[in-house]
Short mmCIF file of C-alpha atoms and ligand atoms in Angstrom, two decimals:
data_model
loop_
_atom_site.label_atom_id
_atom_site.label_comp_id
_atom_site.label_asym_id
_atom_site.label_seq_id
_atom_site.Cartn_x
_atom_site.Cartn_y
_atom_site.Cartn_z
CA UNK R 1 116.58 77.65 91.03
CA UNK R 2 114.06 77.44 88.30
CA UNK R 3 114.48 79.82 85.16
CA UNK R 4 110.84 80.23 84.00
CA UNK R 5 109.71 82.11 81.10
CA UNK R 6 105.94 81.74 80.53
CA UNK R 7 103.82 83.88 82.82
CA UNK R 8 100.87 81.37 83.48
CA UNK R 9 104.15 78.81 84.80
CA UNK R 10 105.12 81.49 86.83
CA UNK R 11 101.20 82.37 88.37
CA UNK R 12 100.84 78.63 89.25
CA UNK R 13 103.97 78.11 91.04
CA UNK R 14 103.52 81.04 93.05
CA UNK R 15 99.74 80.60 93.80
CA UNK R 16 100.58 77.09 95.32
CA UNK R 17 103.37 78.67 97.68
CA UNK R 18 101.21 81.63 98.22
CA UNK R 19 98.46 78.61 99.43
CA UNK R 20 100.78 77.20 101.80
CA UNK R 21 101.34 80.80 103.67
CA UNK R 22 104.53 81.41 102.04
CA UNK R 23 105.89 84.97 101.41
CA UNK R 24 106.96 86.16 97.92
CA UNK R 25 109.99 88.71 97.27
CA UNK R 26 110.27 90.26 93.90
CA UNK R 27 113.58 91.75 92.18
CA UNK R 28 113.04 93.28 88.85
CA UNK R 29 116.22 93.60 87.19
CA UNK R 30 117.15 94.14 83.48
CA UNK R 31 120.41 91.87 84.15
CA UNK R 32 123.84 91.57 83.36
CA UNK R 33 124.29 91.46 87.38
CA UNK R 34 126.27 93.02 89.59
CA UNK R 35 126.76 93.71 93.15
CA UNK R 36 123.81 95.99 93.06
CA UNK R 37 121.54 93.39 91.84
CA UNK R 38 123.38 90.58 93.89
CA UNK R 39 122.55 92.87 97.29
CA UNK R 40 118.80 93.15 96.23
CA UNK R 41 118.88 89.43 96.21
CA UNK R 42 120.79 88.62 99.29
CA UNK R 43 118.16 91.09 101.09
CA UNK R 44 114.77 89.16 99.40
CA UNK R 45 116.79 85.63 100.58
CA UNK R 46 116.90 87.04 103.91
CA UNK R 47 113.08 88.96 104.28
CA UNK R 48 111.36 86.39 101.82
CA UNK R 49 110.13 82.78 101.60
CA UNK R 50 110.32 82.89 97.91
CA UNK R 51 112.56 84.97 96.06
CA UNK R 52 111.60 86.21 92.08
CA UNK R 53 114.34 87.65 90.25
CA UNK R 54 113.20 88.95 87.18
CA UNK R 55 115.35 89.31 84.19
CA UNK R 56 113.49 91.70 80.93
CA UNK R 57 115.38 94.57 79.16
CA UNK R 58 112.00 96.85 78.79
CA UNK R 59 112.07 98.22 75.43
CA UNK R 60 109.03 100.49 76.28
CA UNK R 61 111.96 101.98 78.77
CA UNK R 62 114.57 102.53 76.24
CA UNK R 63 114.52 105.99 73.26
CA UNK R 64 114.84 105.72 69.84
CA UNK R 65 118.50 106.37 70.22
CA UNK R 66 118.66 104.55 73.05
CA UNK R 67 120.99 101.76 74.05
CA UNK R 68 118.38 98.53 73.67
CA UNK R 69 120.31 96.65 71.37
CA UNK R 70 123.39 96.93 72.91
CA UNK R 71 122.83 96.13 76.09
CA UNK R 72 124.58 93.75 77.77
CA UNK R 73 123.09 90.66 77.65
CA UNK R 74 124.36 87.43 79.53
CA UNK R 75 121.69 84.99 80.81
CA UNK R 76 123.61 81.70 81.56
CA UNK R 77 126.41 83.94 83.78
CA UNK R 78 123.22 85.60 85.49
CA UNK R 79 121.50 82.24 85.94
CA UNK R 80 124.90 81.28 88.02
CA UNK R 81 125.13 84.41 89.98
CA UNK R 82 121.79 84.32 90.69
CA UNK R 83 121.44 80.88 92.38
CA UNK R 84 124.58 81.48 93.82
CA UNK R 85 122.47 83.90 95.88
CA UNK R 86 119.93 81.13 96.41
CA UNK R 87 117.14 82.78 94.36
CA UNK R 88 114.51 80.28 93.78
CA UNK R 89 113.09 81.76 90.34
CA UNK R 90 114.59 83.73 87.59
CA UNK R 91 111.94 84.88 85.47
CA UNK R 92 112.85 85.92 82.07
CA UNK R 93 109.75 87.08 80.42
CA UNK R 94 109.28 87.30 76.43
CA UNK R 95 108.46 91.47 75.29
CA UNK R 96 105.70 89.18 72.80
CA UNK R 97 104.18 88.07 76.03
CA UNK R 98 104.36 91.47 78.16
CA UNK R 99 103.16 93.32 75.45
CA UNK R 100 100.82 91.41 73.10
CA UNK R 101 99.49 93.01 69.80
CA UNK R 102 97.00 95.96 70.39
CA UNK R 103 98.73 97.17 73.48
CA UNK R 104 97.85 99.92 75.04
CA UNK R 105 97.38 100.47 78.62
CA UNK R 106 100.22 102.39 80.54
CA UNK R 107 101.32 103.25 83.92
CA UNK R 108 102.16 106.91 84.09
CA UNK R 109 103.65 109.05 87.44
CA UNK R 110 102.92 112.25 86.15
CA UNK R 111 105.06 114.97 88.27
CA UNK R 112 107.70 112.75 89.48
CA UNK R 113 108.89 111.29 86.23
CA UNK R 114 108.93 114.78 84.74
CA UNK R 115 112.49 116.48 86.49
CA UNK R 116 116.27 115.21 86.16
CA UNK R 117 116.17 111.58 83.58
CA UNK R 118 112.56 112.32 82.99
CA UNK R 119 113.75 115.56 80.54
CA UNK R 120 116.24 113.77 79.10
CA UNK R 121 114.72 110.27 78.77
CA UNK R 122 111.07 111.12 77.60
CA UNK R 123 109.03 107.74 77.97
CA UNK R 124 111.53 106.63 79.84
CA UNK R 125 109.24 106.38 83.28
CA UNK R 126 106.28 105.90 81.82
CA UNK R 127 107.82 102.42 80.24
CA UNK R 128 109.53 101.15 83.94
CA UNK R 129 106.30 102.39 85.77
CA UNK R 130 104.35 100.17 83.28
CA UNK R 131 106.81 97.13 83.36
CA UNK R 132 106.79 97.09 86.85
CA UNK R 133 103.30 97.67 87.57
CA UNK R 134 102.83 94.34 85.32
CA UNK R 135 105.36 92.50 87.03
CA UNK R 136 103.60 93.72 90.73
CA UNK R 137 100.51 91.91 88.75
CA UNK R 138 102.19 88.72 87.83
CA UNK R 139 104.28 87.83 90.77
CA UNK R 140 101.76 89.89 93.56
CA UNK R 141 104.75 90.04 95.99
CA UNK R 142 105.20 90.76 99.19
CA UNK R 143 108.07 92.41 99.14
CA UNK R 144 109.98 94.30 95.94
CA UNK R 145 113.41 95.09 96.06
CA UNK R 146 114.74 98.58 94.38
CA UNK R 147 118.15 100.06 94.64
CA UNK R 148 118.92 103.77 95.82
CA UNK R 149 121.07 104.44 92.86
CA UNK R 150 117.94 105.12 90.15
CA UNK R 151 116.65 107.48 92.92
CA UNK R 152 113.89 108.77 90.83
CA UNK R 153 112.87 105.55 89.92
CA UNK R 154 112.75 104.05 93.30
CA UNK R 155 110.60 107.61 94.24
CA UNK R 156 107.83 106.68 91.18
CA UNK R 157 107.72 103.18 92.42
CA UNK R 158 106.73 104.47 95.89
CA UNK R 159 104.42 107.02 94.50
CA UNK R 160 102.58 104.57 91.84
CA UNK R 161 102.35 101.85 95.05
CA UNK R 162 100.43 104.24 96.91
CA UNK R 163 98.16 106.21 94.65
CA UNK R 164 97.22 102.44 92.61
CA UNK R 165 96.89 101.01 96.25
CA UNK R 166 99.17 97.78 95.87
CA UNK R 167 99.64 95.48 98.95
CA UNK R 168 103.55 95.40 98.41
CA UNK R 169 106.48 97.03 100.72
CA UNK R 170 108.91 98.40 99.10
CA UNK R 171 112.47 98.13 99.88
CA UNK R 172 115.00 100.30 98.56
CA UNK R 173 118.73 99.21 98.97
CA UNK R 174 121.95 101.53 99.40
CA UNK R 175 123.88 102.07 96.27
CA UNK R 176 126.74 99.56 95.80
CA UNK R 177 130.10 101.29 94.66
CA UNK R 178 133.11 100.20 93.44
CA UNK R 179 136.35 101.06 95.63
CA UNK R 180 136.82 104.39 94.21
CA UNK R 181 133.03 104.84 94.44
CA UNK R 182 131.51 104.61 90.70
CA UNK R 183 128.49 103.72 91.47
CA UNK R 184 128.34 100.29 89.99
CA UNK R 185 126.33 99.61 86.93
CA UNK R 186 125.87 96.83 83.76
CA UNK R 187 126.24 99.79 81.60
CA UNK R 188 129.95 100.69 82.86
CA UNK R 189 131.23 97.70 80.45
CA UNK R 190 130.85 100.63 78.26
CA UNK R 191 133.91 102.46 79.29
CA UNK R 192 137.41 102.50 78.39
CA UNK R 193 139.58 102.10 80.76
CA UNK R 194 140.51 105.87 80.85
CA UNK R 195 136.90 106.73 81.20
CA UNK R 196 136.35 104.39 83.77
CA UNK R 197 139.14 106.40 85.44
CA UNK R 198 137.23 109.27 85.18
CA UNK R 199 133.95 108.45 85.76
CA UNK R 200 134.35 107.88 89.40
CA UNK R 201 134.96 111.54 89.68
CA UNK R 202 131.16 111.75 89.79
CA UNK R 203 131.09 110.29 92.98
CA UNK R 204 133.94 112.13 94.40
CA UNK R 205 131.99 116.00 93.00
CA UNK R 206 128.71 114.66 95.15
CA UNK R 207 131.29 113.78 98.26
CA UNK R 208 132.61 117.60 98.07
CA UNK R 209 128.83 118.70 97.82
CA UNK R 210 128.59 116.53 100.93
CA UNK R 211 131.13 118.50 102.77
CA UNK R 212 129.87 121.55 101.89
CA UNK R 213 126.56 120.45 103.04
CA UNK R 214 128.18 119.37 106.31
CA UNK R 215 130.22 122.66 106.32
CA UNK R 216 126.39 124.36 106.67
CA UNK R 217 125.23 125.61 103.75
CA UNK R 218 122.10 125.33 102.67
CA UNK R 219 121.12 127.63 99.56
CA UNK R 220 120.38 125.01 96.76
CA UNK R 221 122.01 128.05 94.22
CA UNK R 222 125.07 127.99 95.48
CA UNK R 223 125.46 123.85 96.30
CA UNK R 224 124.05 123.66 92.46
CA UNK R 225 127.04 126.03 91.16
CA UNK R 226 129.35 124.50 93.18
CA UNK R 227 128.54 120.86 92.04
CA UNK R 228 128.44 121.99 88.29
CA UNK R 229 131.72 123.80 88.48
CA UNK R 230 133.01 120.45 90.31
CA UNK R 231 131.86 118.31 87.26
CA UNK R 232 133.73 120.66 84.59
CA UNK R 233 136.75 120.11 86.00
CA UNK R 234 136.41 116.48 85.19
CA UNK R 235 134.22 116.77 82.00
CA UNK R 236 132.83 118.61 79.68
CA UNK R 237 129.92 120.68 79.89
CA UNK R 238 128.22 119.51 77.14
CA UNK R 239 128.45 115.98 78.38
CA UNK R 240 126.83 117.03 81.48
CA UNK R 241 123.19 115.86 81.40
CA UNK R 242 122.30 117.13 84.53
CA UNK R 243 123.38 118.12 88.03
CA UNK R 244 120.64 119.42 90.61
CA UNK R 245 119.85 119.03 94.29
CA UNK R 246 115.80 118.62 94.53
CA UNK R 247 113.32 118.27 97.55
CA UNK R 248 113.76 114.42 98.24
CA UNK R 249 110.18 113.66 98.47
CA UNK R 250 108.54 115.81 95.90
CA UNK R 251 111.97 116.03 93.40
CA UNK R 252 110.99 119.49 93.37
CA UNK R 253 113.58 122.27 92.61
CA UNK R 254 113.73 124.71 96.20
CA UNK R 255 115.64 127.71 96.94
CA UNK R 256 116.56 126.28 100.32
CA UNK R 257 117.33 122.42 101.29
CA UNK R 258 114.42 121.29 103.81
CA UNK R 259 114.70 118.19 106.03
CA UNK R 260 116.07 116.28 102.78
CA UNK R 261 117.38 116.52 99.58
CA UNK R 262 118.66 114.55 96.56
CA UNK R 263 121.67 115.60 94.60
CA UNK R 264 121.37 113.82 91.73
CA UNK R 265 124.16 113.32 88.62
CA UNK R 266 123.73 112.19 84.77
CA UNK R 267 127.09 112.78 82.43
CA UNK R 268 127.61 111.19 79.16
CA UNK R 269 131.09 109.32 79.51
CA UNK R 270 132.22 107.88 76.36
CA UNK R 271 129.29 105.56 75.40
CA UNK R 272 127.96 105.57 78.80
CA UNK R 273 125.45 107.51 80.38
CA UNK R 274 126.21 107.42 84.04
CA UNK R 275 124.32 108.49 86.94
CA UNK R 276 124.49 108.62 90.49
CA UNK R 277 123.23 110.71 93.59
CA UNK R 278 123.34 111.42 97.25
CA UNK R 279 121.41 112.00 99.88
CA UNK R 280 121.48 115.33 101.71
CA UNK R 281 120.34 115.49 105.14
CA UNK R 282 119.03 113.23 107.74
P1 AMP I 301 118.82 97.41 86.38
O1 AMP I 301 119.09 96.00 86.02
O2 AMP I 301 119.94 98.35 86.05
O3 AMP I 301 117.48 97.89 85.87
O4 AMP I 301 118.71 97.46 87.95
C1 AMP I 301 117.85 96.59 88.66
C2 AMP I 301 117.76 97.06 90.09
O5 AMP I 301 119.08 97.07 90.67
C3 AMP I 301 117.21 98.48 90.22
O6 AMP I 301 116.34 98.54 91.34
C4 AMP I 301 118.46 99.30 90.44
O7 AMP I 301 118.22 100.48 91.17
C5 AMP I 301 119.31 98.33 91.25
N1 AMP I 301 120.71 98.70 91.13
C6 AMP I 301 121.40 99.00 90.00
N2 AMP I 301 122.67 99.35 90.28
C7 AMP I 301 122.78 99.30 91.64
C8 AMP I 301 123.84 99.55 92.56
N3 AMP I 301 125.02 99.93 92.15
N4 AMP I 301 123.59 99.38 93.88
C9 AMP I 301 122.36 98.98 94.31
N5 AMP I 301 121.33 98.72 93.50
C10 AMP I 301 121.53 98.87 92.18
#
C-alpha cells in the first residue's frame, strides 16, 4: 500500500490502471478507523481492482465551534489497519491543495441537507457534498463506498450523483455496532466510560421504536413521542439534538410512515455528539 499525498501522483497512478481496464473503488474517510471504515474497505477489496482510501478531516465540514482540532488524528495506526485490509492507496490530501487561495466553488444539496444535522450543523453538507464531489473528480471511481450510519449523508451523496450525472455506483454499507449496539464511531474516544455506558441507550430507544413499528403502528406523531420520551429517560432533554422519523427517500417529515422511513438520533453525550438511526420498513 502506497500512502500518497499529492493529487497529480494520485491522477497518474490511477490513469495508468484505469489504461489497463482496471476498476477503481473509492473510500472517503476522515480516519481514526474503525470497524465501520475497515467494512467499507473489505467491501471495495472485494468489488474493486484498485482500492482508494482516502484520509482528509474537511474543515469546510466542521462549525466554528466545531470539533476540527480535536479530532482524533492517528495516521501511522490507520496506515496499518488499512493495508491490513489490503487497500492499495491511502490518500491523505493537504486542505492547501483541496482548497487553494481564491476558493470558491461549492457543491450544495439544497432540500436534503436542510432537515435533522443539516439544522444543527449549518455548512455542514454543503462542505462533505463539496469534498466529496472533489474527491469523485480526482480518483473518478467506479465504485464509492458510504456507510448507513450518516444516513443523510449517504442520501445527499445519492442525490448530488444523480442530479451532477457522475458515472459512479454508490454503495452504502450497514452500520457497524459495538456489542451493546453504539453505533461505532472515531468520535466515541470522547466518552467517559460512564457515558459510553449510556450512550448505547440510543440504540436500544430506536430498537423499542422498532417494536412498536413491528407491533403496527404507523402514525409518525405518536412513534416521534414515543422515541423522545424513550431518550429522556436516558438523557436530558436539552442534550437531545434531535429525534424524528422522516420519509426515507425525500427526509421529509409525514403524518403517516409510507413504504420507508428513517428514524434518525443526534444527543450530545459528554463531549460527543452521537448519532445513529434505523430503518423502518421494508
Ligand atoms: P468518517 O471517517 O466518520 O467520515 O466516516 C467515513 C465513512 O465511514 C462514512 O461513509 C461513514 O458513514 C462510514 N462509517 C462511519 N461509522 C460507521 C459505522 N459504524 N459503520 C459503518 N460505516 C461507518
Amino acid at each position: 500500500m502506497k500512502t500518497i499525498r499529492s493529487i497529480s501522483t494520485l491522477r497518474g497512478i490511477l490513469d495508468s490502471a484505469r489504461k489497463k481496464g482496471r476498476t477503481v473503488g473509492l473510500v472517503p474517510t476522515m480516519g481514526y478507523f474503525h470497524e465501520g471504515h475497515l467494512s467499507l474497505m473489505q467491501s471495495a477489496r472485494r468489488e474493486c481492482d484498485i482500492v482508494v482510501v482516502s484520509l482528509f478531516v474537511n474543515p469546510l465540514q466542521f462549525g466554528p465551534k466545531e470539533d476540527l482540532k480535536a479530532y482524533p488524528k492517528n495516521l501511522k495506526r490507520d496506515a496499518q489497519m488499512a493495508r491490513k485490509k489490503n487497500a492499495d492507496i491511502l490518500f491523505v490530501p493537504e486542505a492547501r491543495d483541496l482548497y487553494g487561495p481564491q476558493y470558491q466553488t461549492f457543491v450544495s444539496v439544497e432540500e436534503l441537507s436542510k432537515p435533522l444535522c443539516g439544522r444543527s450543523r449549518p455548512g455542514h453538507f454543503r462542505g462533505v457534498a463539496t469534498v466529496v464531489a472533489k474527491l469523485f473528480n480526482i480518483v473518478l471511481p467506479d465504485k464509492a463506498y458510504f456507510g448507513s450510519k450518516d444516513f443523510q449523508q449517504a442520501r445527499i451523496i445519492q442525490q448530488m450523483v444523480k442530479d451532477l450525472s457522475y458515472n459512479i455506483e454508490l454503495r452504502i454499507l450497514p452500520t457497524r455496532r459495538e456489542t451493546d449496539g453504539l453505533a461505532i464511531s472515531s468520535r466515541n474516544i470522547y466518552l467517559t466510560s460512564k457515558e459510553r455506558a449510556s450512550a448505547a441507550k440510543i440504540y436500544g430507544s430506536l430498537n423499542s421504536l422498532k417494536s412498536k413499528f413491528r407491533q403496527g403502528e404507523r402514525r409518525v406523531g405518536q412513534l416521534e413521542d414515543a422515541l423522545l420520551a424513550e431518550l429522556k429517560r436516558h438523557f436530558k432533554a436539552a442534550a437531545i439534538d434531535y429525534a424524528e422519523i422522516r420519509d426515507a427517500e425525500t427526509l421529509l417529515h409525514k403524518p403517516k410512515i409510507g413504504k420507508k422511513a428513517v428514524a434518525a438520533v443526534a444527543v450530545r453525550v459528554g463531549k460527543a455528539r452521537l448519532i445513529d438511526n434505523i430503518i423502518l420498513g421494508e
